[in-house]
Structures are given as structure tokens and as C-alpha cells.
Short mmCIF file of C-alpha atoms in Angstrom, two decimals:
data_model
loop_
_atom_site.label_atom_id
_atom_site.label_comp_id
_atom_site.label_asym_id
_atom_site.label_seq_id
_atom_site.Cartn_x
_atom_site.Cartn_y
_atom_site.Cartn_z
CA MET A 250 176.44 58.35 129.76
CA ARG A 251 177.01 61.59 127.84
CA LYS A 252 175.28 60.02 124.88
CA PHE A 253 172.26 59.15 127.02
CA ILE A 254 172.08 62.72 128.45
CA ALA A 255 172.28 64.20 124.94
CA ILE A 256 169.48 61.98 123.71
CA ALA A 257 167.35 62.81 126.76
CA THR A 258 167.95 66.54 126.33
CA ALA A 259 167.01 66.37 122.67
CA ALA A 260 163.83 64.50 123.55
CA VAL A 261 162.84 67.12 126.16
CA MET A 262 163.49 69.97 123.69
CA ALA A 263 161.42 68.20 121.04
CA MET A 264 158.53 67.76 123.48
CA SER A 265 158.78 71.39 124.51
CA LEU A 266 158.69 72.60 120.92
CA ALA A 267 155.75 70.35 120.15
CA ALA A 268 153.88 71.72 123.16
CA CYS A 269 154.63 75.28 122.13
CA GLY A 270 153.50 74.53 118.59
CA SER A 271 150.25 73.01 119.86
CA SER A 272 149.58 75.99 122.11
CA SER A 273 150.31 78.43 119.31
CA THR A 274 147.98 76.60 116.90
CA ALA A 275 145.19 76.46 119.48
CA THR A 276 145.56 80.15 120.22
CA THR A 277 145.54 81.03 116.55
CA THR A 278 142.50 78.82 115.93
CA ALA A 279 140.65 80.30 118.91
CA ALA A 280 141.46 83.84 117.78
CA ALA A 281 140.27 83.11 114.27
CA SER A 282 137.11 81.54 115.64
CA GLY A 283 136.48 84.58 117.83
CA GLU A 284 136.99 86.95 114.93
CA THR A 285 134.58 84.93 112.79
CA GLN A 286 131.93 84.98 115.52
CA ALA A 287 132.43 88.70 116.12
CA ALA A 288 132.02 89.35 112.41
CA ALA A 289 128.87 87.23 112.37
CA ASP A 290 127.51 89.06 115.42
CA ASN A 291 128.25 92.42 113.82
CA THR A 292 126.52 91.36 110.60
CA GLN A 293 123.50 90.12 112.53
CA ALA A 294 123.34 93.34 114.56
CA ALA A 295 123.62 95.44 111.42
CA ALA A 296 120.84 93.44 109.79
CA GLY A 297 118.62 93.72 112.87
CA ALA A 298 119.02 97.41 113.69
CA VAL A 299 116.29 98.89 111.50
CA GLU A 300 114.35 102.11 112.08
CA LEU A 301 111.43 102.88 109.80
CA LYS A 302 110.07 106.35 109.05
CA VAL A 303 106.28 106.32 109.45
CA ALA A 304 104.39 109.38 108.16
CA TYR A 305 100.72 110.35 108.02
CA ALA A 306 98.71 113.53 107.54
CA ASP A 307 96.49 113.32 110.62
CA ALA A 308 96.93 113.85 114.36
CA GLU A 309 98.39 111.19 116.65
CA ASP A 310 94.97 110.44 118.18
CA SER A 311 93.32 110.07 114.76
CA ILE A 312 92.26 106.77 113.21
CA PHE A 313 95.43 106.60 111.13
CA GLY A 314 97.45 107.69 114.16
CA LYS A 315 96.08 104.74 116.13
CA GLY A 316 96.84 102.38 113.27
CA ALA A 317 100.39 103.71 112.91
CA LYS A 318 101.00 103.40 116.65
CA ALA A 319 99.72 99.82 116.64
CA PHE A 320 102.09 98.99 113.76
CA ALA A 321 105.09 100.48 115.55
CA GLU A 322 104.35 98.76 118.86
CA LYS A 323 103.72 95.35 117.32
CA LEU A 324 106.82 95.58 115.10
CA GLU A 325 109.03 96.38 118.07
CA GLU A 326 107.45 93.51 120.02
CA VAL A 327 107.77 90.77 117.40
CA SER A 328 111.29 91.85 116.40
CA GLY A 329 112.53 91.83 119.97
CA GLY A 330 113.26 95.53 119.77
CA THR A 331 115.50 95.26 116.71
CA MET A 332 113.00 97.08 114.48
CA THR A 333 111.60 100.43 115.60
CA CYS A 334 109.69 103.32 114.06
CA GLN A 335 110.20 107.07 113.97
CA MET A 336 106.78 108.73 113.74
CA PHE A 337 105.93 111.80 111.65
CA PRO A 338 102.26 112.75 112.25
CA ASN A 339 100.38 115.90 111.21
CA GLY A 340 101.88 116.01 107.73
CA THR A 341 105.33 116.92 109.05
CA LEU A 342 107.02 115.08 106.17
CA GLY A 343 104.73 116.59 103.55
CA SER A 344 101.25 116.38 102.04
CA ILE A 345 99.52 113.06 101.33
CA SER A 346 100.56 113.13 97.67
CA GLU A 347 104.12 114.08 98.60
CA VAL A 348 104.42 111.23 101.10
CA ALA A 349 102.99 108.80 98.53
CA SER A 350 105.77 109.82 96.15
CA MET A 351 108.31 109.44 98.95
CA ILE A 352 107.08 105.90 99.58
CA GLN A 353 107.58 105.14 95.91
CA GLN A 354 111.05 106.71 95.89
CA GLY A 355 112.13 105.06 99.15
CA THR A 356 112.65 108.28 101.13
CA CYS A 357 109.75 107.43 103.47
CA ASP A 358 109.21 103.88 104.68
CA VAL A 359 105.61 103.50 105.85
CA SER A 360 102.36 105.46 105.50
CA PRO A 361 98.58 104.83 105.65
CA ILE A 362 97.12 106.51 102.54
CA VAL A 363 93.53 106.54 101.27
CA THR A 364 93.05 104.88 97.89
CA SER A 365 91.57 108.05 96.37
CA SER A 366 95.00 109.64 96.85
CA LEU A 367 96.72 106.77 95.04
CA VAL A 368 94.89 106.90 91.71
CA ASP A 369 97.82 108.74 90.12
CA PHE A 370 99.90 105.62 90.78
CA CYS A 371 97.13 103.11 90.07
CA PRO A 372 94.14 104.65 88.21
CA GLU A 373 92.01 101.53 88.68
CA LEU A 374 91.77 102.29 92.41
CA GLY A 375 89.19 104.87 91.36
CA VAL A 376 86.66 102.04 91.35
CA PHE A 377 86.36 102.46 95.11
CA ASP A 378 85.06 106.00 94.64
CA LEU A 379 81.88 104.67 93.02
CA PRO A 380 78.78 105.19 95.19
CA PHE A 381 77.11 102.58 97.39
CA LEU A 382 79.50 99.72 96.66
CA PHE A 383 79.20 98.38 100.21
CA THR A 384 76.37 98.07 102.70
CA ASP A 385 78.47 97.84 105.86
CA TYR A 386 81.98 97.44 107.28
CA ALA A 387 81.90 93.63 107.15
CA ASP A 388 81.00 93.62 103.45
CA ALA A 389 83.80 96.08 102.66
CA LYS A 390 86.41 94.26 104.74
CA THR A 391 85.63 90.87 103.21
CA THR A 392 85.92 92.34 99.71
CA ILE A 393 89.19 94.23 100.15
CA ASN A 394 90.87 91.26 101.85
CA GLY A 395 89.91 88.97 98.99
CA GLU A 396 90.70 88.68 95.29
CA ILE A 397 90.32 92.38 94.54
CA GLY A 398 92.72 93.32 97.33
CA ASP A 399 95.29 90.84 96.02
CA TYR A 400 94.92 92.35 92.56
CA PHE A 401 95.62 95.88 93.77
CA THR A 402 98.49 94.65 95.94
CA GLU A 403 100.19 93.45 92.75
CA GLN A 404 99.45 96.69 90.92
CA LEU A 405 100.91 98.85 93.69
CA ALA A 406 103.97 96.61 94.06
CA ALA A 407 104.75 97.38 90.43
CA GLN A 408 104.75 101.07 91.43
CA GLY A 409 107.27 100.57 94.23
CA MET A 410 104.65 100.28 96.98
CA HIS A 411 104.26 97.19 99.14
CA VAL A 412 100.78 96.82 100.64
CA GLY A 413 101.29 95.81 104.26
CA SER A 414 97.54 95.70 104.89
CA TRP A 415 94.25 97.33 103.93
CA MET A 416 92.76 99.99 106.20
CA THR A 417 89.73 102.30 106.03
CA MET A 418 88.26 105.70 106.86
CA GLY A 419 84.71 104.31 106.78
CA PHE A 420 81.71 105.86 105.07
CA ARG A 421 81.62 109.41 103.77
CA GLU A 422 78.65 111.50 104.90
CA THR A 423 77.16 114.90 104.03
CA THR A 424 76.70 118.08 106.05
CA SER A 425 74.67 121.08 104.95
CA ASN A 426 73.31 124.46 105.99
CA LYS A 427 70.18 123.76 103.96
CA PRO A 428 67.72 121.03 104.97
CA ILE A 429 68.09 117.77 103.03
CA GLU A 430 65.23 115.37 103.61
CA SER A 431 65.07 113.66 100.23
CA VAL A 432 66.98 113.26 96.98
CA ALA A 433 65.12 116.25 95.56
CA ASP A 434 66.73 118.54 98.15
CA PHE A 435 70.15 118.09 96.55
CA LYS A 436 69.06 120.09 93.53
CA GLY A 437 71.03 123.33 93.32
CA LEU A 438 73.00 122.59 96.50
CA LYS A 439 76.54 124.02 96.36
CA ILE A 440 78.63 121.23 97.85
CA ARG A 441 82.37 121.01 98.30
CA THR A 442 83.97 117.76 97.15
CA GLN A 443 87.52 116.53 96.81
CA SER A 444 89.31 116.96 93.50
CA ASN A 445 87.85 113.61 92.48
CA GLU A 446 85.82 113.33 89.30
CA VAL A 447 83.74 110.37 90.53
CA HIS A 448 82.75 112.17 93.75
CA GLN A 449 81.85 115.22 91.69
CA ALA A 450 79.79 113.04 89.33
CA ILE A 451 77.84 111.60 92.27
CA PHE A 452 76.59 114.98 93.47
CA ASN A 453 76.17 116.48 90.03
CA THR A 454 73.99 113.48 89.15
CA LEU A 455 71.89 114.25 92.23
CA GLY A 456 71.40 117.77 90.90
CA ALA A 457 73.87 119.51 93.21
CA ALA A 458 76.69 121.78 92.10
CA ALA A 459 79.94 120.06 93.06
CA THR A 460 82.70 122.55 93.88
CA VAL A 461 86.37 121.73 94.51
CA ILE A 462 87.87 123.61 97.47
CA SER A 463 91.06 122.68 99.32
CA PHE A 464 90.56 121.00 102.68
CA SER A 465 92.44 123.78 104.49
CA GLU A 466 90.03 126.40 103.13
CA LEU A 467 86.80 124.45 103.64
CA TYR A 468 85.81 125.73 107.09
CA THR A 469 86.08 129.36 105.94
CA ALA A 470 84.22 128.58 102.72
CA MET A 471 81.28 127.18 104.69
CA GLU A 472 81.43 129.99 107.23
CA GLN A 473 81.27 132.62 104.47
CA GLY A 474 78.60 130.79 102.49
CA THR A 475 80.81 130.05 99.48
CA VAL A 476 79.38 126.53 99.65
CA ASP A 477 76.25 125.21 101.36
CA ALA A 478 77.52 121.73 102.10
CA GLU A 479 80.45 119.29 102.15
CA GLU A 480 81.10 115.54 102.48
CA ASN A 481 83.53 113.69 104.75
CA PRO A 482 83.71 110.83 107.23
CA TYR A 483 82.17 111.67 110.62
CA VAL A 484 85.61 111.78 112.25
CA ASN A 485 86.72 114.57 109.92
CA ILE A 486 83.48 116.47 110.36
CA TYR A 487 83.80 116.41 114.13
CA SER A 488 87.55 116.92 114.49
CA ASN A 489 87.40 119.99 112.25
CA ALA A 490 84.42 121.44 114.15
CA TYR A 491 82.20 121.70 111.08
CA TYR A 492 79.27 121.61 113.51
CA GLU A 493 80.10 125.27 114.15
CA VAL A 494 79.27 126.25 110.57
CA GLN A 495 76.85 123.50 109.42
CA LYS A 496 73.34 122.73 110.67
CA TYR A 497 72.46 119.33 109.22
CA LEU A 498 74.29 116.02 109.51
CA VAL A 499 73.04 113.86 106.65
CA GLU A 500 73.85 110.14 106.80
CA THR A 501 74.31 109.41 103.11
CA ASN A 502 76.95 106.62 103.34
CA HIS A 503 77.58 107.41 99.68
CA VAL A 504 81.21 106.24 99.46
CA PHE A 505 83.17 103.74 101.56
CA GLN A 506 86.77 104.95 101.89
CA PHE A 507 89.59 102.38 101.79
CA ALA A 508 93.22 103.04 102.64
CA SER A 509 96.42 101.07 102.36
CA LEU A 510 99.21 100.78 104.90
CA LEU A 511 102.02 101.19 102.39
CA VAL A 512 105.64 100.17 102.85
CA SER A 513 108.30 101.38 100.45
CA GLN A 514 109.03 98.41 98.17
CA SER A 515 112.74 99.23 98.09
CA LYS A 516 112.90 99.25 101.90
CA TYR A 517 110.86 96.05 102.11
CA ASP A 518 113.13 94.30 99.60
CA SER A 519 116.20 95.28 101.62
CA LEU A 520 114.94 93.39 104.67
CA THR A 521 115.69 89.78 105.57
CA ASP A 522 112.88 87.23 105.17
CA GLU A 523 112.40 87.25 108.94
CA GLN A 524 112.17 91.03 109.04
CA LYS A 525 109.65 91.03 106.18
CA ALA A 526 107.52 88.57 108.14
CA TRP A 527 107.65 90.87 111.17
CA VAL A 528 106.60 93.87 109.08
CA ASP A 529 103.67 91.97 107.56
CA GLU A 530 102.58 90.68 110.96
CA ALA A 531 102.69 94.17 112.43
CA ALA A 532 100.77 95.56 109.43
CA ALA A 533 98.03 92.93 109.78
CA TYR A 534 97.70 93.71 113.49
CA ALA A 535 97.59 97.45 112.79
CA ALA A 536 94.77 96.93 110.28
CA ASP A 537 92.67 95.08 112.86
CA VAL A 538 93.20 97.89 115.36
CA GLU A 539 92.50 100.57 112.75
CA TRP A 540 89.29 98.99 111.40
CA GLU A 541 87.86 98.71 114.89
CA ALA A 542 88.92 102.28 115.73
CA THR A 543 87.36 103.58 112.50
CA GLU A 544 83.95 102.12 113.24
CA THR A 545 84.01 103.16 116.90
CA ASP A 546 85.45 106.64 116.37
CA ASN A 547 83.03 107.46 113.55
CA GLU A 548 80.07 106.58 115.77
CA THR A 549 81.55 108.65 118.60
CA ALA A 550 82.13 111.58 116.23
CA LYS A 551 78.59 111.29 114.88
CA GLN A 552 77.19 111.57 118.39
CA GLY A 553 79.57 114.42 119.13
CA CYS A 554 78.18 116.38 116.18
CA ILE A 555 74.62 115.76 117.37
CA ASP A 556 75.52 116.80 120.92
CA ALA A 557 77.07 119.98 119.47
CA GLY A 558 73.70 120.92 117.97
CA MET A 559 73.59 119.37 114.48
CA THR A 560 70.34 117.80 113.29
CA LEU A 561 70.75 114.21 112.11
CA VAL A 562 68.98 113.27 108.90
CA GLU A 563 68.84 109.62 107.82
CA LEU A 564 68.08 109.43 104.12
CA ASP A 565 66.69 106.45 102.22
CA HIS A 566 69.85 104.83 100.84
CA ASP A 567 67.94 102.79 98.26
CA GLU A 568 66.47 106.02 96.87
CA LEU A 569 69.94 107.56 96.75
CA ARG A 570 71.43 104.49 95.10
CA ASN A 571 68.80 104.51 92.37
CA ALA A 572 69.28 108.24 91.84
CA VAL A 573 73.02 107.87 91.10
CA GLN A 574 72.77 104.86 88.78
CA GLY A 575 73.91 107.17 85.99
CA VAL A 576 77.36 107.29 87.61
CA TYR A 577 77.72 103.52 87.08
CA ASP A 578 76.57 103.88 83.50
CA LYS A 579 79.20 106.56 82.94
CA TYR A 580 82.09 104.48 84.34
CA GLN A 581 81.00 100.98 83.28
CA GLY A 582 83.59 100.81 80.53
CA GLN A 583 86.37 101.89 82.87
CA TYR A 584 85.55 99.81 85.95
CA GLY A 585 83.19 97.09 84.73
CA THR A 586 85.72 94.24 84.97
CA LEU A 587 86.75 95.26 88.48
CA LEU A 588 83.11 95.42 89.57
CA GLU A 589 82.68 91.86 88.32
CA LYS A 590 85.69 90.78 90.41
CA MET A 591 83.94 92.25 93.44
CA GLY A 592 80.62 90.68 92.53
CA LYS A 593 78.99 94.11 92.23
#
């Protein structure tokens, strides 16, 4: 009997130990599994929590402001709120050239920048400063979203700048305090241009005297008569109240201004494939919004200038194009191959 009790007791103890061992193993396994999942969740959260710095030189209600806002809203939407943007309008992070350098260096993440301000990084972009390349918005958009756009996307990527999408400021126009009714009226006209040798060549070829003056000093220069005229998109002419110091609004359409929604290549490369896809989707959406806003806002600004008292002059664009053919002759060696790519 004692032998039977001893055997039974030993069996019960063995079963108890086995049960304890099983429970301990299950607990350990569950704990390990929980830790692994927590680590995975933390990694996923860390990968998803991204805030991009978006900077631009203009006001929040400007064309670029609308494009930047569209980018931020779409990015937050498609990422489920895991990717957001901190906005820096009105040049609060620096000048256009400074922000372009910051994009390259990775200290700013996103910025819409006109191609004429990127020639220091990619000199070939100067081809877009040539006069009368495009007849309308549709022609320009088709071109920049084709082979030539792909080419410049590669060139800018090599400079640390990822092209999210191509944007625009539209056509550049002319304002003047002297009447301009034909090509001949440009002769001797003192006109302010950007520090851009092709733009200067356009007006010098027309017989005007191109003068470089900083944008911040332009209003005063026109008010004081330092220059007779200037050239800008309608939105800039209206938003800076040039109608107060200029009489004539001359629709020259001499240059079509492209821009690029740039993303720092180093920031872009640090993202997951899914995040990159979200950024590109948001950039494409922002471009659609911005192109539409550019066309609409320029027409609104044009009418605003007329309502403010400016006299609209519509010049013969064929006559102007023929008059500046010498500019193409001058830059044929530099931009000829690119013009062929565009079919121009």
C-alpha cells in the first residue's frame, strides 16, 4: 500500500511540474511574441511619423502657396496622417537661391522653384528662358511632362534634387510708362529684367536697354523713373501694385516660366517605397492644382490691372517672335540639342 501511495504521489508531482513547465514556456513565448510585435509597431511608427519642411518665397494665397497647400493636404490624406508638412511661406527660410541650396543640402525638404533660379545647379535649364517657345499652356504642359522633363529630372537628381512634379508661373508680360504699340516702340526703352542674360538679350535685341534691378527695389525704381518698364507674370504685376506706377499693360507672352516642385533627394531616399509613392502622388496632384490656379489667377490679375486703370495693349506675337530671332542664333550652340528634343 505504501508503495502504491509513493508511486501515486510521484506521478502527481511529475504532472504538476510538467504543467508548471508548460505554463512557464507559454508565458515566456507570449512575452517574447509581445516584445517582438511592440518592436515592430515602434519601428513602423518611427518610419511613418514624417514631417516635411515646405518653403517658398511667395504669400500663402499665391500660386505657389496654393500648390504647396495642395501637396501638404494630399500627402496627409494618402498617408493616413503619418506624413505631414510644416509650411514656411513668404521667404521665412531664406531667399529662393538659399532655399534651393537647402534642398540640395537636405536642410529643407520641399520647395516650388522657378527653373530660371535653378540654372546654377543645371545650366541647361536656361533653354526655357528663350523667347516664344510655347504658344499656350497646353503646349507647354505637354512638353515639360514629356521627354524633356524626364531629361531634366535626371539632371536635377544628380544635384541632390528630386523633381516631384513640374509647375509653372505662366507667361511673362511687360508693363511700361511709355506707350508700346509695336516692336519699334521698344527702342530706347529702359526696362528692368531679372539677372538673366537670356531675358536681357531678348529686350536688348528689341532695341530696349535692359537693366538689372532687385525685385525688392523695382517699385521704387519705376516710381522714381529709374526705369520705364519691367516684365513679370500678371500675378506679380497685380500683387505688387505695379498698376500704381505703370500705365500700360503689354501682353507680350515673351517667356513661359516653368517651375519644379523639388524634394530634397537625401530626404526622398530616406523614405520607404510606400512613402515615396505618397510623396510623388501628392506632388502630381499639387501640380494639377497649381497649373489650373496659374492660368486662372493670371487672367484674374490681368483684369485687376485693367480695372485699376492700366491700358491693355495686345502686340502682334509673330512680329515679336521674328524680331528676336537673333536670340536663337546667339544661343543655338548652347541649346540647339535641347530645342530638337522639344521639337522647336
